[in-house]
Tab-separated table of N, CA and C in Angstrom:
chain	number	residue	atom	x	y	z
A	1	MET	N	130.026	38.546	94.925
A	1	MET	CA	129.130	39.369	95.728
A	1	MET	C	128.157	37.815	96.206
A	2	HIS	N	127.715	37.917	97.273
A	2	HIS	CA	126.982	36.904	97.072
A	2	HIS	C	125.466	37.097	98.389
A	3	SER	N	124.673	36.633	98.445
A	3	SER	CA	123.497	37.250	98.728
A	3	SER	C	123.593	36.888	100.348
A	4	GLU	N	123.041	36.847	101.479
A	4	GLU	CA	123.156	36.646	102.974
A	4	GLU	C	121.872	37.289	103.700
A	5	VAL	N	121.319	36.049	104.399
A	5	VAL	CA	119.920	36.589	105.261
A	5	VAL	C	121.241	37.287	106.652
A	6	VAL	N	120.744	38.388	107.040
A	6	VAL	CA	120.756	38.877	108.059
A	6	VAL	C	120.284	39.390	109.000
A	7	ALA	N	119.983	38.499	110.308
A	7	ALA	CA	119.920	38.711	111.243
A	7	ALA	C	119.650	39.613	111.902
A	8	SER	N	120.731	40.926	112.896
A	8	SER	CA	120.715	41.431	113.837
A	8	SER	C	121.422	42.360	113.019
A	9	ARG	N	121.936	42.818	111.926
A	9	ARG	CA	122.911	44.278	111.840
A	9	ARG	C	121.650	44.904	111.179
A	10	SER	N	120.359	45.156	111.420
A	10	SER	CA	119.322	45.530	110.999
A	10	SER	C	119.453	47.183	110.236
A	11	ALA	N	119.112	48.024	109.948
A	11	ALA	CA	119.850	49.347	109.784
A	11	ALA	C	119.348	50.361	110.606
A	12	ASP	N	117.788	49.609	111.490
A	12	ASP	CA	117.248	50.090	112.638
A	12	ASP	C	117.105	49.040	113.293
A	13	PRO	N	118.500	49.067	114.488
A	13	PRO	CA	118.453	48.110	115.734
A	13	PRO	C	116.994	47.658	116.336
A	14	ARG	N	115.742	48.862	116.822
A	14	ARG	CA	115.020	48.432	117.073
A	14	ARG	C	114.025	47.484	116.514
A	15	ASP	N	113.417	47.799	115.225
A	15	ASP	CA	113.638	47.069	113.591
A	15	ASP	C	113.398	44.861	114.242
A	16	SER	N	114.852	45.234	114.403
A	16	SER	CA	115.451	44.095	114.459
A	16	SER	C	115.322	43.343	115.975
A	17	ARG	N	114.552	43.773	116.902
A	17	ARG	CA	114.144	43.179	118.552
A	17	ARG	C	112.812	43.141	118.339
A	18	GLU	N	112.286	44.237	117.652
A	18	GLU	CA	110.552	44.194	118.541
A	18	GLU	C	110.209	44.251	117.549
A	19	SER	N	108.771	44.381	116.766
A	19	SER	CA	107.296	43.799	115.927
A	19	SER	C	107.382	45.696	116.176
A	20	ARG	N	106.192	45.989	115.238
A	20	ARG	CA	105.711	47.070	115.239
A	20	ARG	C	105.021	47.581	116.531
A	21	ASN	N	104.029	47.164	117.069
A	21	ASN	CA	103.718	47.408	118.085
A	21	ASN	C	104.939	47.577	119.625
A	22	GLY	N	106.533	46.838	120.019
A	22	GLY	CA	106.478	46.855	120.311
A	22	GLY	C	107.155	46.124	120.830
A	23	SER	N	106.349	44.490	120.952
A	23	SER	CA	107.288	43.408	121.882
A	23	SER	C	108.051	42.632	120.530
A	24	SER	N	108.239	41.882	121.203
A	24	SER	CA	109.136	41.040	120.934
A	24	SER	C	108.556	39.955	119.704
A	25	PRO	N	109.050	39.858	118.633
A	25	PRO	CA	107.634	39.556	117.203
A	25	PRO	C	108.342	37.346	117.625
A	26	GLN	N	107.169	36.856	117.421
A	26	GLN	CA	106.806	35.257	118.357
A	26	GLN	C	107.691	34.764	116.684
A	27	LEU	N	108.413	33.276	116.941
A	27	LEU	CA	109.375	32.784	115.819
A	27	LEU	C	108.900	31.255	116.305
A	28	ASP	N	108.084	30.855	115.252
A	28	ASP	CA	107.893	29.510	115.433
A	28	ASP	C	109.369	28.511	114.577
A	29	ALA	N	108.830	27.355	114.941
A	29	ALA	CA	110.047	26.052	114.451
A	29	ALA	C	109.905	26.378	113.200
A	30	VAL	N	108.880	26.844	112.223
A	30	VAL	CA	108.543	26.740	110.863
A	30	VAL	C	109.449	28.229	110.310
A	31	SER	N	109.138	28.898	111.170
A	31	SER	CA	109.747	30.747	110.633
A	31	SER	C	111.333	30.494	110.932
A	32	LEU	N	111.623	29.793	111.672
A	32	LEU	CA	113.293	29.731	112.483
A	32	LEU	C	113.752	28.795	111.188
A	33	ALA	N	113.344	27.637	110.326
A	33	ALA	CA	113.776	26.747	109.449
A	33	ALA	C	113.391	27.538	108.428
A	34	ILE	N	113.042	28.416	108.463
A	34	ILE	CA	112.846	29.532	106.764
A	34	ILE	C	113.800	29.743	106.498
A	35	ILE	N	114.873	30.785	107.746
A	35	ILE	CA	115.369	31.177	108.219
A	35	ILE	C	116.801	31.103	107.572
A	36	GLU	N	116.761	29.668	108.163
A	36	GLU	CA	118.131	28.592	107.747
A	36	GLU	C	118.306	28.524	106.689
A	37	GLN	N	117.495	28.077	106.140
A	37	GLN	CA	117.280	28.054	104.615
A	37	GLN	C	118.015	28.859	103.641
A	38	LEU	N	117.139	30.189	103.994
A	38	LEU	CA	117.879	31.221	103.249
A	38	LEU	C	119.432	31.704	103.667
A	39	GLN	N	119.431	31.567	104.799
A	39	GLN	CA	120.962	31.560	105.279
A	39	GLN	C	121.852	30.517	104.751
A	40	GLU	N	121.562	29.754	104.280
A	40	GLU	CA	122.625	29.164	103.849
A	40	GLU	C	122.307	29.312	101.912
A	41	ASP	N	121.471	30.283	101.388
A	41	ASP	CA	121.868	30.752	100.307
A	41	ASP	C	120.358	31.577	100.201
A	42	GLY	N	120.900	33.098	100.595
A	42	GLY	CA	119.366	34.446	100.003
A	42	GLY	C	119.147	34.038	99.019
A	43	ARG	N	119.008	33.125	98.077
A	43	ARG	CA	118.380	33.075	96.442
A	43	ARG	C	118.180	31.858	96.742
A	44	ARG	N	117.820	31.315	97.379
A	44	ARG	CA	116.957	30.035	97.309
A	44	ARG	C	115.734	30.401	97.067
A	45	PRO	N	114.954	29.273	96.278
A	45	PRO	CA	113.401	29.497	95.695
A	45	PRO	C	112.705	29.180	96.555
A	46	TYR	N	111.390	29.953	96.683
A	46	TYR	CA	110.287	29.788	97.861
A	46	TYR	C	109.868	28.152	97.423
A	47	ALA	N	110.292	27.915	96.536
A	47	ALA	CA	109.261	26.074	96.290
A	47	ALA	C	110.411	25.411	97.129
A	48	ALA	N	111.672	25.333	96.675
A	48	ALA	CA	112.363	24.956	97.453
A	48	ALA	C	112.584	24.944	99.056
A	49	ILE	N	112.149	26.285	99.579
A	49	ILE	CA	111.989	26.571	101.090
A	49	ILE	C	111.052	25.678	101.368
A	50	GLY	N	109.263	25.661	100.685
A	50	GLY	CA	108.429	25.171	101.522
A	50	GLY	C	108.507	23.719	101.577
A	51	LYS	N	109.376	22.852	100.228
A	51	LYS	CA	109.593	21.749	100.718
A	51	LYS	C	110.423	21.357	101.887
A	52	ALA	N	111.403	21.890	102.375
A	52	ALA	CA	112.498	21.750	103.763
A	52	ALA	C	111.621	21.625	104.266
A	53	VAL	N	109.795	22.741	104.454
A	53	VAL	CA	109.629	23.126	105.722
A	53	VAL	C	108.062	22.780	105.866
A	54	GLY	N	108.556	22.016	104.521
A	54	GLY	CA	106.502	21.525	104.647
A	54	GLY	C	105.711	22.843	104.389
A	55	LEU	N	105.563	23.905	103.700
A	55	LEU	CA	104.748	24.166	103.513
A	55	LEU	C	105.041	24.707	102.109
A	56	SER	N	104.030	25.772	101.961
A	56	SER	CA	103.358	25.892	100.073
A	56	SER	C	103.930	26.244	99.447
A	57	GLU	N	104.557	27.029	98.503
A	57	GLU	CA	105.382	28.026	98.108
A	57	GLU	C	104.732	29.387	98.398
A	58	ALA	N	103.469	29.379	98.302
A	58	ALA	CA	102.972	30.737	98.696
A	58	ALA	C	103.003	31.466	99.906
A	59	ALA	N	102.786	29.797	100.858
A	59	ALA	CA	102.973	29.788	102.594
A	59	ALA	C	104.718	30.742	102.829
A	60	VAL	N	105.582	30.366	102.194
A	60	VAL	CA	106.594	30.474	102.540
A	60	VAL	C	106.834	32.227	101.937
A	61	ARG	N	106.511	32.652	101.234
A	61	ARG	CA	106.636	34.298	100.362
A	61	ARG	C	105.435	34.960	101.734
A	62	GLN	N	104.602	34.686	102.203
A	62	GLN	CA	104.163	35.269	102.867
A	62	GLN	C	105.202	35.525	104.384
A	63	ARG	N	105.307	34.269	104.515
A	63	ARG	CA	105.925	34.275	106.052
A	63	ARG	C	107.411	34.969	105.955
A	64	VAL	N	108.286	35.280	104.711
A	64	VAL	CA	109.451	35.718	104.156
A	64	VAL	C	109.186	37.058	104.454
A	65	GLN	N	107.909	37.178	103.729
A	65	GLN	CA	108.138	38.597	103.809
A	65	GLN	C	107.112	39.353	105.289
A	66	LYS	N	106.485	38.252	105.959
A	66	LYS	CA	106.592	39.113	107.381
A	66	LYS	C	107.584	38.958	108.475
A	67	LEU	N	108.576	38.355	108.237
A	67	LEU	CA	110.171	38.281	108.729
A	67	LEU	C	110.890	39.537	108.117
A	68	LEU	N	110.423	39.787	107.265
A	68	LEU	CA	111.267	41.110	106.481
A	68	LEU	C	110.696	42.652	107.386
A	69	ASP	N	109.553	42.290	107.320
A	69	ASP	CA	108.129	43.212	107.324
A	69	ASP	C	108.875	43.729	109.058
A	70	GLN	N	108.733	42.678	109.553
A	70	GLN	CA	109.233	43.137	111.499
A	70	GLN	C	110.848	43.216	111.467
A	71	GLY	N	111.132	43.228	110.717
A	71	GLY	CA	112.696	44.024	110.820
A	71	GLY	C	113.631	42.454	111.325
A	72	VAL	N	113.474	40.933	111.293
A	72	VAL	CA	113.676	39.855	111.547
A	72	VAL	C	114.917	39.964	111.505
A	73	MET	N	114.479	40.046	109.315
A	73	MET	CA	115.573	39.653	109.360
A	73	MET	C	115.699	40.954	107.978
A	74	GLN	N	117.060	40.921	106.911
A	74	GLN	CA	116.954	41.152	106.131
A	74	GLN	C	117.954	40.720	105.305
A	75	ILE	N	117.418	40.674	103.396
A	75	ILE	CA	118.379	39.678	102.454
A	75	ILE	C	118.892	40.429	101.918
A	76	VAL	N	120.423	40.681	101.869
A	76	VAL	CA	120.856	41.872	101.495
A	76	VAL	C	122.518	40.764	100.394
A	77	ALA	N	122.843	42.207	99.424
A	77	ALA	CA	123.855	41.250	98.695
A	77	ALA	C	125.320	41.487	99.981
A	78	VAL	N	126.237	40.697	100.266
A	78	VAL	CA	127.167	41.015	101.403
A	78	VAL	C	129.295	41.398	99.900
A	79	THR	N	129.566	42.394	100.552
A	79	THR	CA	130.257	42.645	99.690
A	79	THR	C	131.217	42.480	99.880
A	80	ASP	N	132.446	42.893	99.325
A	80	ASP	CA	134.441	42.658	100.084
A	80	ASP	C	133.978	43.959	99.697
A	81	PRO	N	134.111	44.717	101.202
A	81	PRO	CA	134.743	46.475	101.048
A	81	PRO	C	135.923	46.868	99.838
A	82	LEU	N	136.640	45.913	100.278
A	82	LEU	CA	137.403	46.568	99.288
A	82	LEU	C	137.719	46.556	97.598
A	83	THR	N	136.725	45.624	97.562
A	83	THR	CA	136.477	45.007	95.638
A	83	THR	C	135.428	45.854	95.390
A	84	VAL	N	134.896	46.629	96.259
A	84	VAL	CA	133.912	48.380	95.342
A	84	VAL	C	134.330	49.171	95.887
A	85	GLY	N	135.600	49.764	96.290
A	85	GLY	CA	135.799	51.100	95.698
A	85	GLY	C	136.231	51.394	97.897
A	86	PHE	N	136.136	50.840	98.726
A	86	PHE	CA	136.402	51.697	99.803
A	86	PHE	C	137.330	50.628	99.925
A	87	ARG	N	138.820	51.425	100.323
A	87	ARG	CA	139.779	50.680	100.905
A	87	ARG	C	140.401	51.005	102.413
A	88	ARG	N	139.017	51.762	103.465
A	88	ARG	CA	139.955	51.691	104.018
A	88	ARG	C	138.380	51.658	105.473
A	89	GLN	N	138.596	50.749	106.311
A	89	GLN	CA	137.713	50.404	107.276
A	89	GLN	C	138.680	50.224	108.984
A	90	ALA	N	137.690	50.795	109.059
A	90	ALA	CA	137.835	51.065	111.006
A	90	ALA	C	136.289	50.577	111.905
A	91	MET	N	136.921	50.687	112.952
A	91	MET	CA	135.806	50.580	114.715
A	91	MET	C	136.123	51.510	115.297
A	92	VAL	N	135.327	52.575	115.093
A	92	VAL	CA	135.331	53.933	116.488
A	92	VAL	C	134.945	53.630	118.092
A	93	GLY	N	135.861	53.434	118.871
A	93	GLY	CA	135.239	54.000	120.025
A	93	GLY	C	134.789	54.915	120.490
A	94	ILE	N	133.656	55.341	120.566
A	94	ILE	CA	133.656	56.713	121.186
A	94	ILE	C	132.614	56.345	122.968
A	95	ASN	N	133.710	57.640	123.638
A	95	ASN	CA	132.556	58.109	124.201
A	95	ASN	C	131.808	59.388	124.551
A	96	VAL	N	130.922	59.359	125.482
A	96	VAL	CA	129.493	60.413	124.984
A	96	VAL	C	129.551	61.182	126.700
A	97	GLU	N	129.472	62.633	126.164
A	97	GLU	CA	129.116	63.111	127.251
A	97	GLU	C	127.494	63.839	127.225
A	98	GLY	N	126.372	63.110	128.182
A	98	GLY	CA	124.878	63.448	128.053
A	98	GLY	C	124.374	62.189	127.252
A	99	ASP	N	122.769	62.166	126.576
A	99	ASP	CA	122.539	61.696	126.535
A	99	ASP	C	122.975	60.318	124.713
A	100	VAL	N	123.459	58.916	124.833
A	100	VAL	CA	124.432	58.470	123.914
A	100	VAL	C	123.216	58.060	123.091
A	101	GLU	N	122.129	57.717	123.438
A	101	GLU	CA	120.512	57.626	122.026
A	101	GLU	C	120.577	59.163	121.313
A	102	SER	N	121.381	60.265	121.605
A	102	SER	CA	121.151	61.053	120.157
A	102	SER	C	121.948	60.984	119.839
A	103	VAL	N	124.065	60.768	120.247
A	103	VAL	CA	125.193	60.646	119.490
A	103	VAL	C	124.363	59.863	118.356
A	104	ALA	N	124.228	58.471	119.052
A	104	ALA	CA	124.495	57.068	118.386
A	104	ALA	C	123.060	57.755	117.060
A	105	ASP	N	122.100	58.365	117.334
A	105	ASP	CA	121.148	58.046	116.048
A	105	ASP	C	121.750	59.527	115.064
A	106	ALA	N	122.772	60.735	115.798
A	106	ALA	CA	123.120	61.178	114.899
A	106	ALA	C	124.469	60.706	113.668
A	107	LEU	N	124.985	59.528	114.728
A	107	LEU	CA	125.930	57.997	113.490
A	107	LEU	C	125.199	57.708	112.704
A	108	THR	N	124.503	57.204	113.495
A	108	THR	CA	123.537	55.990	112.708
A	108	THR	C	122.799	57.040	111.533
A	109	ALA	N	123.374	58.270	110.801
A	109	ALA	CA	122.805	59.161	109.821
A	109	ALA	C	123.721	59.237	109.247
A	110	MET	N	124.920	58.818	109.255
A	110	MET	CA	126.384	58.952	108.566
A	110	MET	C	126.271	57.867	107.189
A	111	SER	N	126.214	57.947	106.459
A	111	SER	CA	126.427	57.087	105.315
A	111	SER	C	127.606	56.278	105.341
A	112	GLU	N	129.068	56.231	106.017
A	112	GLU	CA	129.911	55.876	105.908
A	112	GLU	C	129.694	54.652	107.572
A	113	CYS	N	128.840	55.229	108.384
A	113	CYS	CA	128.874	54.615	109.265
A	113	CYS	C	127.742	53.089	109.241
A	114	GLU	N	128.391	52.176	108.868
A	114	GLU	CA	127.458	50.927	108.367
A	114	GLU	C	126.667	50.095	110.035
A	115	TYR	N	127.445	50.150	110.748
A	115	TYR	CA	127.173	49.381	112.311
A	115	TYR	C	127.007	50.333	113.110
A	116	VAL	N	126.487	50.899	114.211
A	116	VAL	CA	125.903	51.674	115.182
A	116	VAL	C	125.748	50.510	116.201
A	117	VAL	N	126.885	50.737	117.494
A	117	VAL	CA	125.512	49.814	118.602
A	117	VAL	C	126.009	50.912	120.324
A	118	MET	N	125.062	49.979	120.522
A	118	MET	CA	125.716	51.583	122.519
A	118	MET	C	126.129	49.840	122.971
A	119	THR	N	127.238	49.916	123.882
A	119	THR	CA	127.953	49.143	124.836
A	119	THR	C	128.255	49.601	125.973
A	120	ALA	N	128.354	48.505	126.665
A	120	ALA	CA	129.001	48.778	128.484
A	120	ALA	C	130.427	48.673	128.071
A	121	GLY	N	130.908	49.152	129.163
A	121	GLY	CA	132.302	48.866	129.162
A	121	GLY	C	133.063	50.453	128.509
A	122	SER	N	133.963	49.982	127.705
A	122	SER	CA	135.429	51.191	128.142
A	122	SER	C	135.010	52.113	127.269
A	123	PHE	N	133.759	52.155	126.318
A	123	PHE	CA	132.894	53.036	125.106
A	123	PHE	C	131.549	52.753	125.190
A	124	ASP	N	130.954	53.958	124.890
A	124	ASP	CA	129.856	54.546	124.915
A	124	ASP	C	129.006	53.468	123.812
A	125	LEU	N	129.960	53.569	122.729
A	125	LEU	CA	129.659	53.861	121.263
A	125	LEU	C	130.555	52.592	120.505
A	126	MET	N	130.330	51.865	119.996
A	126	MET	CA	130.739	51.458	118.650
A	126	MET	C	131.067	51.521	117.801
A	127	VAL	N	131.521	52.121	116.572
A	127	VAL	CA	130.756	52.557	115.062
A	127	VAL	C	131.822	51.794	114.692
A	128	GLU	N	131.355	50.827	112.938
A	128	GLU	CA	132.293	50.612	112.274
A	128	GLU	C	131.461	52.125	111.323
A	129	ILE	N	133.259	51.714	110.606
A	129	ILE	CA	133.151	52.729	109.066
A	129	ILE	C	133.636	52.157	108.321
A	130	VAL	N	133.558	52.998	106.684
A	130	VAL	CA	133.780	52.485	105.314
A	130	VAL	C	134.083	53.023	104.685
A	131	CYS	N	135.309	53.837	104.470
A	131	CYS	CA	135.828	54.510	103.708
A	131	CYS	C	136.650	54.477	102.639
A	132	GLU	N	136.792	55.575	102.072
A	132	GLU	CA	137.395	54.664	100.602
A	132	GLU	C	138.820	54.834	100.718
A	133	ASP	N	139.463	56.269	101.556
A	133	ASP	CA	141.321	56.045	101.774
A	133	ASP	C	141.331	56.403	103.004
A	134	ASP	N	142.150	56.439	103.343
A	134	ASP	CA	142.805	57.380	104.370
A	134	ASP	C	142.190	58.759	104.742
A	135	ASP	N	142.576	59.832	103.695
A	135	ASP	CA	141.652	61.245	103.466
A	135	ASP	C	140.623	61.532	104.357
A	136	HIS	N	139.371	60.074	103.269
A	136	HIS	CA	137.459	60.014	103.839
A	136	HIS	C	138.243	59.573	105.298
A	137	LEU	N	138.809	59.007	105.799
A	137	LEU	CA	138.651	58.233	107.094
A	137	LEU	C	139.099	59.163	108.219
A	138	LEU	N	140.391	60.161	107.878
A	138	LEU	CA	140.431	61.260	109.036
A	138	LEU	C	139.302	62.236	108.672
A	139	ASP	N	139.089	62.659	107.451
A	139	ASP	CA	137.693	63.833	107.698
A	139	ASP	C	136.164	62.942	108.358
A	140	VAL	N	135.639	62.167	108.660
A	140	VAL	CA	134.322	60.974	108.441
A	140	VAL	C	135.332	61.135	110.303
A	141	ILE	N	136.496	60.726	110.811
A	141	ILE	CA	136.702	60.752	112.378
A	141	ILE	C	136.903	62.532	112.671
A	142	ASN	N	137.310	63.123	112.645
A	142	ASN	CA	138.114	64.280	113.037
A	142	ASN	C	136.498	65.640	112.625
A	143	LYS	N	136.218	65.701	111.443
A	143	LYS	CA	135.228	66.487	111.050
A	143	LYS	C	134.100	65.967	111.017
A	144	ARG	N	133.832	65.257	111.464
A	144	ARG	CA	132.263	64.297	111.038
A	144	ARG	C	131.707	63.620	112.748
A	145	ILE	N	132.636	63.102	112.890
A	145	ILE	CA	132.141	62.646	114.286
A	145	ILE	C	132.681	63.000	115.325
A	146	ARG	N	133.567	63.813	115.560
A	146	ARG	CA	133.874	64.300	116.682
A	146	ARG	C	133.261	66.050	117.053
A	147	ALA	N	132.436	66.225	115.309
A	147	ALA	CA	131.628	67.250	115.421
A	147	ALA	C	130.137	67.365	116.008
A	148	VAL	N	130.687	65.486	116.222
A	148	VAL	CA	128.786	65.354	116.776
A	148	VAL	C	128.441	65.860	118.081
A	149	PRO	N	127.896	67.191	118.378
A	149	PRO	CA	127.452	67.180	120.104
A	149	PRO	C	127.278	66.267	120.647
A	150	GLY	N	128.403	65.998	122.270
A	150	GLY	CA	128.276	64.814	122.937
A	150	GLY	C	128.921	64.114	122.731
A	151	VAL	N	129.633	63.755	121.829
A	151	VAL	CA	130.827	63.306	121.360
A	151	VAL	C	132.316	63.894	122.127
A	152	ARG	N	132.466	62.922	123.431
A	152	ARG	CA	133.378	63.430	124.184
A	152	ARG	C	135.313	62.721	123.712
A	153	SER	N	134.763	61.781	123.199
A	153	SER	CA	136.703	61.100	122.793
A	153	SER	C	136.610	59.894	121.842
A	154	THR	N	137.503	59.690	121.194
A	154	THR	CA	137.249	58.117	120.311
A	154	THR	C	138.654	57.779	120.404
A	155	GLU	N	138.497	56.699	119.829
A	155	GLU	CA	139.393	55.405	119.824
A	155	GLU	C	139.406	54.843	118.338
A	156	SER	N	140.041	54.876	117.340
A	156	SER	CA	140.209	54.138	116.263
A	156	SER	C	140.668	52.992	116.483
A	157	PHE	N	140.331	52.003	115.780
A	157	PHE	CA	140.893	50.843	115.191
A	157	PHE	C	140.770	50.157	113.899
A	158	VAL	N	142.214	50.931	112.906
A	158	VAL	CA	142.424	50.790	111.386
A	158	VAL	C	142.432	49.349	111.480
A	159	TYR	N	141.768	49.055	110.414
A	159	TYR	CA	140.857	47.301	110.227
A	159	TYR	C	142.815	47.308	109.166
A	160	LEU	N	143.398	46.245	109.207
A	160	LEU	CA	144.743	46.237	108.361
A	160	LEU	C	144.910	44.555	107.196
A	161	LYS	N	143.137	44.069	107.759
A	161	LYS	CA	142.642	43.037	107.142
A	161	LYS	C	141.930	42.291	107.601
A	162	LEU	N	141.217	41.996	107.210
A	162	LEU	CA	140.165	41.418	106.583
A	162	LEU	C	139.793	39.562	107.192
A	163	LYS	N	139.930	39.046	108.516
A	163	LYS	CA	140.058	37.986	108.295
A	163	LYS	C	138.469	37.078	108.392
A	164	LYS	N	137.633	37.311	108.753
A	164	LYS	CA	136.515	36.654	109.070
A	164	LYS	C	135.657	38.063	108.748
A	165	GLN	N	133.972	37.626	108.316
A	165	GLN	CA	133.027	38.190	108.295
A	165	GLN	C	132.259	37.327	108.369
A	166	THR	N	131.285	37.180	109.023
A	166	THR	CA	130.052	36.106	108.381
A	166	THR	C	128.274	36.228	109.297
A	167	TYR	N	127.937	35.380	108.732
A	167	TYR	CA	126.537	36.035	109.002
A	167	TYR	C	125.851	34.375	109.087
A	168	MET	N	126.466	34.062	109.768
A	168	MET	CA	126.195	32.062	109.494
A	168	MET	C	125.717	31.910	111.491
A	169	TRP	N	124.900	32.837	112.214
A	169	TRP	CA	124.936	31.653	113.271
A	169	TRP	C	124.086	31.496	113.492
A	170	GLY	N	123.026	31.036	112.460
A	170	GLY	CA	122.091	30.203	112.765
A	170	GLY	C	120.561	30.939	113.716
A	171	THR	N	119.791	29.969	114.291
A	171	THR	CA	118.264	30.617	114.473
A	171	THR	C	118.707	29.484	116.292
A	172	ARG	N	118.341	29.734	117.273
A	172	ARG	CA	117.991	29.074	118.437
A	172	ARG	C	116.381	28.852	118.824
């Protein structure tokens, strides 16, 4: 298990794009440099980050807290689901009748749905789910996702082997 800074897969997608007043957070070069430092090592001490970006430890701590509060980033422990008891993962494409937002909200509330995104294309929503086994996967798709009002159809893409998962896309 290691720590990563995740800059987009926020629990609330609105938080990762907007500040509390609804506008996009303004990130200066120093904030971007702090994010990059934490992406290299999510446990890097604030003093070391301060040396790298030219701020005091206290100023770095304040900036990091502001970035967290604005939803610009999260600092999380990223695990391999297989090693912590989740042997079945799948991406589920969902077509919706009616309000896509309400279906997305219902799916977001399910603990097995770790990633919910509204899309343009063949599906209205793409949802990544993590389950303990095939029976759990069947239950989540058949009895819970398909039971959400507005879900018209689903298509499941079961993961056979994870080849790459990274959150190291840096900043612009």
